[in-house]
mmCIF file of C-alpha atoms and ligand atoms in Angstrom:
data_model
loop_
_atom_site.group_PDB
_atom_site.id
_atom_site.type_symbol
_atom_site.label_atom_id
_atom_site.label_comp_id
_atom_site.label_asym_id
_atom_site.label_seq_id
_atom_site.Cartn_x
_atom_site.Cartn_y
_atom_site.Cartn_z
ATOM 1 C CA MET D 24 48.154 118.520 119.721
ATOM 2 C CA LYS D 25 44.990 118.602 117.670
ATOM 3 C CA ILE D 26 42.963 115.434 117.217
ATOM 4 C CA PHE D 27 40.721 115.245 114.167
ATOM 5 C CA THR D 28 38.279 112.485 113.340
ATOM 6 C CA THR D 29 36.687 113.962 110.225
ATOM 7 C CA VAL D 30 38.052 114.605 106.762
ATOM 8 C CA ALA D 31 36.462 118.087 106.730
ATOM 9 C CA GLU D 32 38.265 119.381 109.845
ATOM 10 C CA THR D 33 41.599 117.915 108.674
ATOM 11 C CA VAL D 34 41.242 119.479 105.227
ATOM 12 C CA ALA D 35 40.401 122.852 106.837
ATOM 13 C CA TYR D 36 43.449 122.622 109.147
ATOM 14 C CA ALA D 37 45.776 121.691 106.271
ATOM 15 C CA LYS D 38 44.404 124.526 104.136
ATOM 16 C CA GLU D 39 44.996 127.018 106.926
ATOM 17 C CA GLN D 40 48.590 125.812 107.372
ATOM 18 C CA LYS D 41 49.317 125.972 103.643
ATOM 19 C CA GLU D 42 47.874 129.477 103.417
ATOM 20 C CA ALA D 43 50.233 130.490 106.218
ATOM 21 C CA GLY D 44 53.116 129.225 104.060
ATOM 22 C CA LYS D 45 53.833 126.126 106.174
ATOM 23 C CA THR D 46 55.117 122.816 104.814
ATOM 24 C CA ILE D 47 53.275 119.684 105.918
ATOM 25 C CA GLY D 48 54.816 116.301 106.716
ATOM 26 C CA LEU D 49 52.510 113.275 106.839
ATOM 27 C CA CYS D 50 53.316 110.133 108.831
ATOM 28 C CA PRO D 51 50.691 107.521 107.980
ATOM 29 C CA THR D 52 50.343 104.791 110.637
ATOM 30 C CA MET D 53 47.909 102.146 111.779
ATOM 31 C CA GLY D 54 48.581 103.007 115.425
ATOM 32 C CA ALA D 55 49.968 100.676 118.116
ATOM 33 C CA LEU D 56 52.894 103.043 117.907
ATOM 34 C CA HIS D 57 56.408 101.972 118.808
ATOM 35 C CA GLU D 58 59.887 103.479 118.575
ATOM 36 C CA GLY D 59 59.993 102.762 114.819
ATOM 37 C CA HIS D 60 57.034 105.087 114.268
ATOM 38 C CA MET D 61 58.743 107.716 116.422
ATOM 39 C CA THR D 62 61.702 107.742 114.011
ATOM 40 C CA LEU D 63 59.195 108.715 111.274
ATOM 41 C CA MET D 64 57.794 111.518 113.447
ATOM 42 C CA ARG D 65 61.305 112.817 114.186
ATOM 43 C CA ALA D 66 62.270 112.788 110.503
ATOM 44 C CA ALA D 67 59.081 114.686 109.661
ATOM 45 C CA ARG D 68 59.597 117.106 112.577
ATOM 46 C CA LYS D 69 63.078 117.931 111.226
ATOM 47 C CA ALA D 70 61.999 118.341 107.603
ATOM 48 C CA CYS D 71 58.604 120.079 107.844
ATOM 49 C CA ASP D 72 56.907 122.957 109.669
ATOM 50 C CA ILE D 73 53.798 120.942 110.524
ATOM 51 C CA VAL D 74 53.628 117.218 111.281
ATOM 52 C CA ILE D 75 50.362 115.361 110.824
ATOM 53 C CA ALA D 76 50.226 111.706 111.891
ATOM 54 C CA SER D 77 47.363 109.491 110.847
ATOM 55 C CA VAL D 78 46.197 106.599 112.998
ATOM 56 C CA PHE D 79 43.858 104.402 110.979
ATOM 57 C CA VAL D 80 43.654 100.628 110.756
ATOM 58 C CA ASN D 81 42.741 100.527 107.089
ATOM 59 C CA PRO D 82 40.252 97.693 106.467
ATOM 60 C CA VAL D 83 40.838 97.777 102.718
ATOM 61 C CA GLN D 84 44.439 96.532 102.965
ATOM 62 C CA PHE D 85 43.595 93.414 105.008
ATOM 63 C CA GLY D 86 42.573 90.130 103.383
ATOM 64 C CA PRO D 87 39.503 88.234 104.686
ATOM 65 C CA ASN D 88 41.644 85.818 106.733
ATOM 66 C CA GLU D 89 44.086 88.413 108.049
ATOM 67 C CA ASP D 90 44.369 90.174 111.399
ATOM 68 C CA TYR D 91 42.146 93.263 110.879
ATOM 69 C CA ASP D 92 39.973 92.548 113.959
ATOM 70 C CA LYS D 93 42.903 91.469 116.079
ATOM 71 C CA TYR D 94 45.226 94.340 115.040
ATOM 72 C CA PRO D 95 46.222 96.209 118.254
ATOM 73 C CA ARG D 96 44.326 99.455 118.853
ATOM 74 C CA GLN D 97 45.520 101.791 121.639
ATOM 75 C CA PHE D 98 44.690 105.303 120.541
ATOM 76 C CA ASP D 99 45.112 107.053 123.915
ATOM 77 C CA ALA D 100 48.621 105.628 124.409
ATOM 78 C CA ASP D 101 49.420 106.521 120.779
ATOM 79 C CA CYS D 102 48.394 110.145 121.390
ATOM 80 C CA GLU D 103 50.682 110.389 124.421
ATOM 81 C CA LYS D 104 53.638 109.225 122.317
ATOM 82 C CA LEU D 105 52.798 111.582 119.446
ATOM 83 C CA LYS D 106 52.414 114.530 121.802
ATOM 84 C CA ALA D 107 55.856 113.800 123.286
ATOM 85 C CA GLU D 108 57.371 114.008 119.780
ATOM 86 C CA GLY D 109 55.803 117.404 119.137
ATOM 87 C CA VAL D 110 53.371 116.162 116.488
ATOM 88 C CA ASP D 111 50.963 118.976 115.590
ATOM 89 C CA ALA D 112 47.865 117.023 114.646
ATOM 90 C CA VAL D 113 46.517 113.483 114.501
ATOM 91 C CA PHE D 114 43.958 112.305 111.993
ATOM 92 C CA HIS D 115 42.013 109.360 113.438
ATOM 93 C CA PRO D 116 39.005 108.670 111.229
ATOM 94 C CA SER D 117 36.483 105.832 111.442
ATOM 95 C CA PRO D 118 36.280 103.355 108.547
ATOM 96 C CA GLU D 119 32.933 104.971 107.571
ATOM 97 C CA GLU D 120 34.567 108.401 107.419
ATOM 98 C CA MET D 121 37.194 107.116 104.976
ATOM 99 C CA TYR D 122 34.918 104.769 103.022
ATOM 100 C CA PRO D 123 31.373 106.128 103.247
ATOM 101 C CA ALA D 124 28.393 104.347 101.674
ATOM 102 C CA GLY D 125 28.784 104.443 97.903
ATOM 103 C CA TYR D 126 32.589 104.601 98.024
ATOM 104 C CA GLY D 127 33.939 103.179 94.754
ATOM 105 C CA THR D 128 37.467 104.339 93.830
ATOM 106 C CA TYR D 129 40.638 102.311 94.293
ATOM 107 C CA ILE D 130 44.253 102.787 93.175
ATOM 108 C CA THR D 131 46.042 99.790 91.662
ATOM 109 C CA VAL D 132 49.680 99.718 90.550
ATOM 110 C CA GLU D 133 49.707 97.410 87.533
ATOM 111 C CA ASN D 134 53.356 97.141 86.461
ATOM 112 C CA GLY D 135 53.962 93.895 88.356
ATOM 113 C CA ILE D 136 55.605 95.295 91.511
ATOM 114 C CA THR D 137 52.541 94.479 93.618
ATOM 115 C CA ASP D 138 52.438 90.855 92.363
ATOM 116 C CA ILE D 139 55.685 89.792 94.075
ATOM 117 C CA LEU D 140 56.903 89.426 97.693
ATOM 118 C CA CYS D 141 54.095 90.422 100.100
ATOM 119 C CA GLY D 142 51.807 91.289 97.187
ATOM 120 C CA ALA D 143 51.840 87.652 96.022
ATOM 121 C CA ARG D 144 50.865 86.425 99.508
ATOM 122 C CA ARG D 145 48.399 89.196 100.326
ATOM 123 C CA PRO D 146 46.202 89.778 97.259
ATOM 124 C CA GLY D 147 44.658 93.242 97.313
ATOM 125 C CA HIS D 148 46.953 94.461 100.100
ATOM 126 C CA PHE D 149 48.778 97.079 98.036
ATOM 127 C CA ARG D 150 45.537 98.210 96.376
ATOM 128 C CA GLY D 151 44.329 99.026 99.881
ATOM 129 C CA VAL D 152 47.588 100.728 100.828
ATOM 130 C CA ALA D 153 47.729 102.781 97.610
ATOM 131 C CA THR D 154 44.122 103.860 98.017
ATOM 132 C CA VAL D 155 44.387 104.951 101.638
ATOM 133 C CA VAL D 156 47.785 106.636 101.233
ATOM 134 C CA THR D 157 46.519 108.621 98.228
ATOM 135 C CA LYS D 158 43.500 109.728 100.256
ATOM 136 C CA LEU D 159 45.669 110.643 103.257
ATOM 137 C CA MET D 160 48.052 112.646 101.074
ATOM 138 C CA ASN D 161 45.130 114.545 99.561
ATOM 139 C CA ILE D 162 43.335 115.152 102.856
ATOM 140 C CA THR D 163 46.456 116.459 104.623
ATOM 141 C CA ARG D 164 47.898 118.264 101.563
ATOM 142 C CA ALA D 165 51.237 116.728 102.488
ATOM 143 C CA ASP D 166 54.470 118.076 100.981
ATOM 144 C CA LYS D 167 56.429 115.084 102.264
ATOM 145 C CA ALA D 168 55.283 111.669 103.482
ATOM 146 C CA PHE D 169 57.367 109.397 105.705
ATOM 147 C CA PHE D 170 57.479 105.586 105.599
ATOM 148 C CA GLY D 171 59.685 102.978 107.258
ATOM 149 C CA GLN D 172 62.111 100.827 105.285
ATOM 150 C CA LYS D 173 60.790 97.726 107.057
ATOM 151 C CA ASP D 174 57.979 97.870 104.503
ATOM 152 C CA ALA D 175 60.397 98.502 101.622
ATOM 153 C CA GLN D 176 58.007 97.096 99.007
ATOM 154 C CA GLN D 177 55.313 99.462 100.300
ATOM 155 C CA VAL D 178 57.719 102.395 99.863
ATOM 156 C CA ALA D 179 58.499 101.301 96.284
ATOM 157 C CA VAL D 180 54.761 101.020 95.514
ATOM 158 C CA VAL D 181 54.054 104.442 97.040
ATOM 159 C CA ARG D 182 56.927 105.993 95.049
ATOM 160 C CA ARG D 183 55.480 104.418 91.884
ATOM 161 C CA PHE D 184 51.907 105.719 92.204
ATOM 162 C CA VAL D 185 53.062 109.127 93.462
ATOM 163 C CA ALA D 186 55.173 109.446 90.283
ATOM 164 C CA ASP D 187 52.535 107.917 87.998
ATOM 165 C CA LEU D 188 49.718 110.130 89.313
ATOM 166 C CA ASN D 189 51.951 113.236 89.533
ATOM 167 C CA LEU D 190 51.087 113.709 93.193
ATOM 168 C CA PRO D 191 53.006 116.727 94.558
ATOM 169 C CA VAL D 192 54.454 114.774 97.485
ATOM 170 C CA GLU D 193 58.028 113.771 98.269
ATOM 171 C CA VAL D 194 58.222 110.196 99.574
ATOM 172 C CA CYS D 195 60.827 109.809 102.326
ATOM 173 C CA MET D 196 62.091 106.431 103.536
ATOM 174 C CA VAL D 197 63.352 106.142 107.117
ATOM 175 C CA PRO D 198 65.793 103.312 108.049
ATOM 176 C CA ILE D 199 64.539 100.216 109.887
ATOM 177 C CA CYS D 200 64.381 100.698 113.653
ATOM 178 C CA ARG D 201 65.502 97.612 115.581
ATOM 179 C CA GLU D 202 65.377 96.376 119.126
ATOM 180 C CA GLU D 203 68.758 95.753 120.758
ATOM 181 C CA SER D 204 68.418 92.079 119.805
ATOM 182 C CA GLY D 205 68.229 93.057 116.134
ATOM 183 C CA LEU D 206 64.483 92.329 115.825
ATOM 184 C CA ALA D 207 62.860 94.924 113.563
ATOM 185 C CA ARG D 208 60.261 96.877 115.521
ATOM 186 C CA SER D 209 56.714 96.106 114.460
ATOM 187 C CA SER D 210 53.258 96.439 115.972
ATOM 188 C CA ARG D 211 52.840 92.718 115.230
ATOM 189 C CA ASN D 212 55.723 91.829 117.596
ATOM 190 C CA SER D 213 53.136 92.159 120.377
ATOM 191 C CA TYR D 214 51.495 88.935 119.102
ATOM 192 C CA MET D 215 54.579 86.913 120.105
ATOM 193 C CA SER D 216 55.446 85.190 123.389
ATOM 194 C CA ALA D 217 58.852 85.907 124.970
ATOM 195 C CA GLU D 218 60.150 82.621 123.541
ATOM 196 C CA GLU D 219 58.885 83.474 120.051
ATOM 197 C CA LYS D 220 60.443 86.941 120.235
ATOM 198 C CA GLN D 221 63.771 85.331 121.026
ATOM 199 C CA ALA D 222 63.415 82.971 118.041
ATOM 200 C CA ALA D 223 62.429 85.928 115.815
ATOM 201 C CA VAL D 224 65.930 87.364 116.148
ATOM 202 C CA VAL D 225 66.847 84.849 113.424
ATOM 203 C CA LEU D 226 65.351 87.199 110.799
ATOM 204 C CA SER D 227 67.847 90.012 111.327
ATOM 205 C CA ARG D 228 70.655 87.504 111.939
ATOM 206 C CA SER D 229 70.028 85.847 108.574
ATOM 207 C CA LEU D 230 70.114 89.221 106.802
ATOM 208 C CA ARG D 231 73.332 90.172 108.579
ATOM 209 C CA LYS D 232 74.921 86.935 107.345
ATOM 210 C CA ALA D 233 73.820 87.702 103.778
ATOM 211 C CA LYS D 234 75.146 91.251 104.050
ATOM 212 C CA ALA D 235 78.484 89.930 105.309
ATOM 213 C CA ALA D 236 78.616 87.550 102.319
ATOM 214 C CA TYR D 237 77.832 90.482 99.993
ATOM 215 C CA GLU D 238 80.543 92.574 101.618
ATOM 216 C CA ALA D 239 82.980 89.687 101.196
ATOM 217 C CA GLY D 240 82.313 89.829 97.438
ATOM 218 C CA GLU D 241 79.353 87.474 96.849
ATOM 219 C CA ARG D 242 77.148 88.897 94.081
ATOM 220 C CA SER D 243 75.009 85.894 93.067
ATOM 221 C CA ALA D 244 71.346 86.345 94.063
ATOM 222 C CA GLU D 245 70.921 82.582 94.476
ATOM 223 C CA ALA D 246 73.952 82.358 96.780
ATOM 224 C CA LEU D 247 72.852 85.351 98.894
ATOM 225 C CA LYS D 248 69.336 83.901 99.222
ATOM 226 C CA ALA D 249 70.810 80.502 100.139
ATOM 227 C CA VAL D 250 72.886 82.036 102.965
ATOM 228 C CA THR D 251 69.764 83.735 104.324
ATOM 229 C CA ARG D 252 67.549 80.659 104.012
ATOM 230 C CA ALA D 253 70.122 78.372 105.664
ATOM 231 C CA GLU D 254 70.260 80.621 108.728
ATOM 232 C CA LEU D 255 66.462 80.858 108.928
ATOM 233 C CA GLU D 256 66.041 77.108 108.562
ATOM 234 C CA GLY D 257 68.397 76.588 111.500
ATOM 235 C CA GLU D 258 65.739 78.061 113.807
ATOM 236 C CA PRO D 259 63.139 75.368 114.602
ATOM 237 C CA MET D 260 60.383 77.916 115.389
ATOM 238 C CA ALA D 261 60.788 79.707 112.038
ATOM 239 C CA LYS D 262 58.788 78.800 108.933
ATOM 240 C CA VAL D 263 60.035 80.624 105.843
ATOM 241 C CA ASP D 264 57.361 82.273 103.693
ATOM 242 C CA TYR D 265 59.787 83.857 101.215
ATOM 243 C CA VAL D 266 63.416 84.844 100.750
ATOM 244 C CA ASP D 267 63.756 86.965 97.633
ATOM 245 C CA LEU D 268 65.978 89.517 95.955
ATOM 246 C CA TYR D 269 64.988 92.293 93.540
ATOM 247 C CA THR D 270 66.523 95.521 92.314
ATOM 248 C CA TYR D 271 65.477 98.460 94.437
ATOM 249 C CA PRO D 272 63.382 100.555 94.128
ATOM 250 C CA ALA D 273 62.368 99.274 90.652
ATOM 251 C CA LEU D 274 61.707 95.749 92.060
ATOM 252 C CA GLN D 275 62.910 93.907 88.961
ATOM 253 C CA ALA D 276 64.287 90.346 89.039
ATOM 254 C CA ALA D 277 68.081 90.177 89.413
ATOM 255 C CA ASP D 278 70.464 87.217 89.101
ATOM 256 C CA THR D 279 73.455 89.296 90.150
ATOM 257 C CA VAL D 280 73.701 92.265 92.465
ATOM 258 C CA THR D 281 75.129 94.970 90.222
ATOM 259 C CA GLU D 282 72.920 97.828 91.474
ATOM 260 C CA PRO D 283 71.096 98.418 94.793
ATOM 261 C CA CYS D 284 69.025 95.315 95.536
ATOM 262 C CA LEU D 285 66.464 94.496 98.189
ATOM 263 C CA LEU D 286 66.954 91.196 99.976
ATOM 264 C CA ALA D 287 63.558 90.679 101.602
ATOM 265 C CA ILE D 288 62.233 87.937 103.851
ATOM 266 C CA ALA D 289 58.903 86.939 105.355
ATOM 267 C CA VAL D 290 58.902 84.332 108.101
ATOM 268 C CA TYR D 291 56.269 82.836 110.382
ATOM 269 C CA ILE D 292 57.257 82.550 114.033
ATOM 270 C CA GLY D 293 54.370 80.538 115.419
ATOM 271 C CA LYS D 294 51.272 82.227 113.973
ATOM 272 C CA THR D 295 52.944 85.636 113.594
ATOM 273 C CA ARG D 296 54.143 86.601 110.130
ATOM 274 C CA LEU D 297 57.168 88.910 110.277
ATOM 275 C CA ILE D 298 59.039 90.713 107.516
ATOM 276 C CA ASP D 299 62.508 92.209 107.378
ATOM 277 C CA ASN D 300 64.969 93.274 104.696
ATOM 278 C CA VAL D 301 68.311 94.747 103.835
ATOM 279 C CA ILE D 302 69.332 96.831 100.840
ATOM 280 C CA LEU D 303 72.601 95.596 99.328
ATOM 281 C CA GLY D 304 74.776 97.825 97.200
HETATM 282 O O1 PAF R 412 52.594 100.840 106.945
HETATM 283 C C1 PAF R 412 51.462 100.990 107.445
HETATM 284 O O2 PAF R 412 51.280 101.035 108.666
HETATM 285 C C2 PAF R 412 50.252 101.089 106.525
HETATM 286 O O3 PAF R 412 50.385 100.246 105.431
HETATM 287 C C3 PAF R 412 49.933 102.528 106.090
HETATM 288 C C4 PAF R 412 51.071 103.122 105.258
HETATM 289 C C5 PAF R 412 49.693 103.382 107.320
HETATM 290 C C6 PAF R 412 48.667 102.558 105.244
HETATM 291 O O4 PAF R 412 47.556 102.088 105.937
#
């Protein structure tokens, strides 16, 4: 497995692969890799000739009071996992390599879909994501890029700017990967104590209850959100940030579920903010 730290060597590698007629799959990550990331690698491995993973904790998508410094970094362990999945190359740049002195270009999606859900709580977050993902797609000359459904709003934002900017990349969404308990896998789970992790199971449980209500015929957004919220509020360690429902992937407000809708939640367990979701319909 090749390990690149510069844009120039990654661009040269991608060019060589394209000239040999190979398709390239990109799996962008911030490292601290877990089984959820491996499902992205496997999807890319199946769909593309060459798999490039990026491992980069992108400073531009973190707010000033967020966990950029504390975000887990374990590049050697990450490389072992990527190698075991047959990943061809890893791009692991420094912040200065991605944003050198004089850097001045950012991508913003301005149709409202970054002002709701996590975008409302994390101003500038999706501007940082859109900017780095655009750069990664260009650097790796990706044909397909793979993202997890856990960050469903991120996938909708990526789909939007890829379409708007006519980027020649297919955006692929991979289902949420869960622990046996139901907890969605996340690098941030490592912030929690064993007791907090047990309490965090309430997120997936609340979504399962809402899904069961939907399957039993409930179509009112308010009612489905109420079912979810009631379950979350029954867990003393959980503090609800949001419970919301939008059409998916357009992310428009919906009173009734008459087309695929995203029921998304963000919940603090202690100091750790977790997100989870389910797509209904
Ligand atoms: O989902 C993530 O880990 C990040 O937002 C991404 C897509 C790697 C961009 O930094």
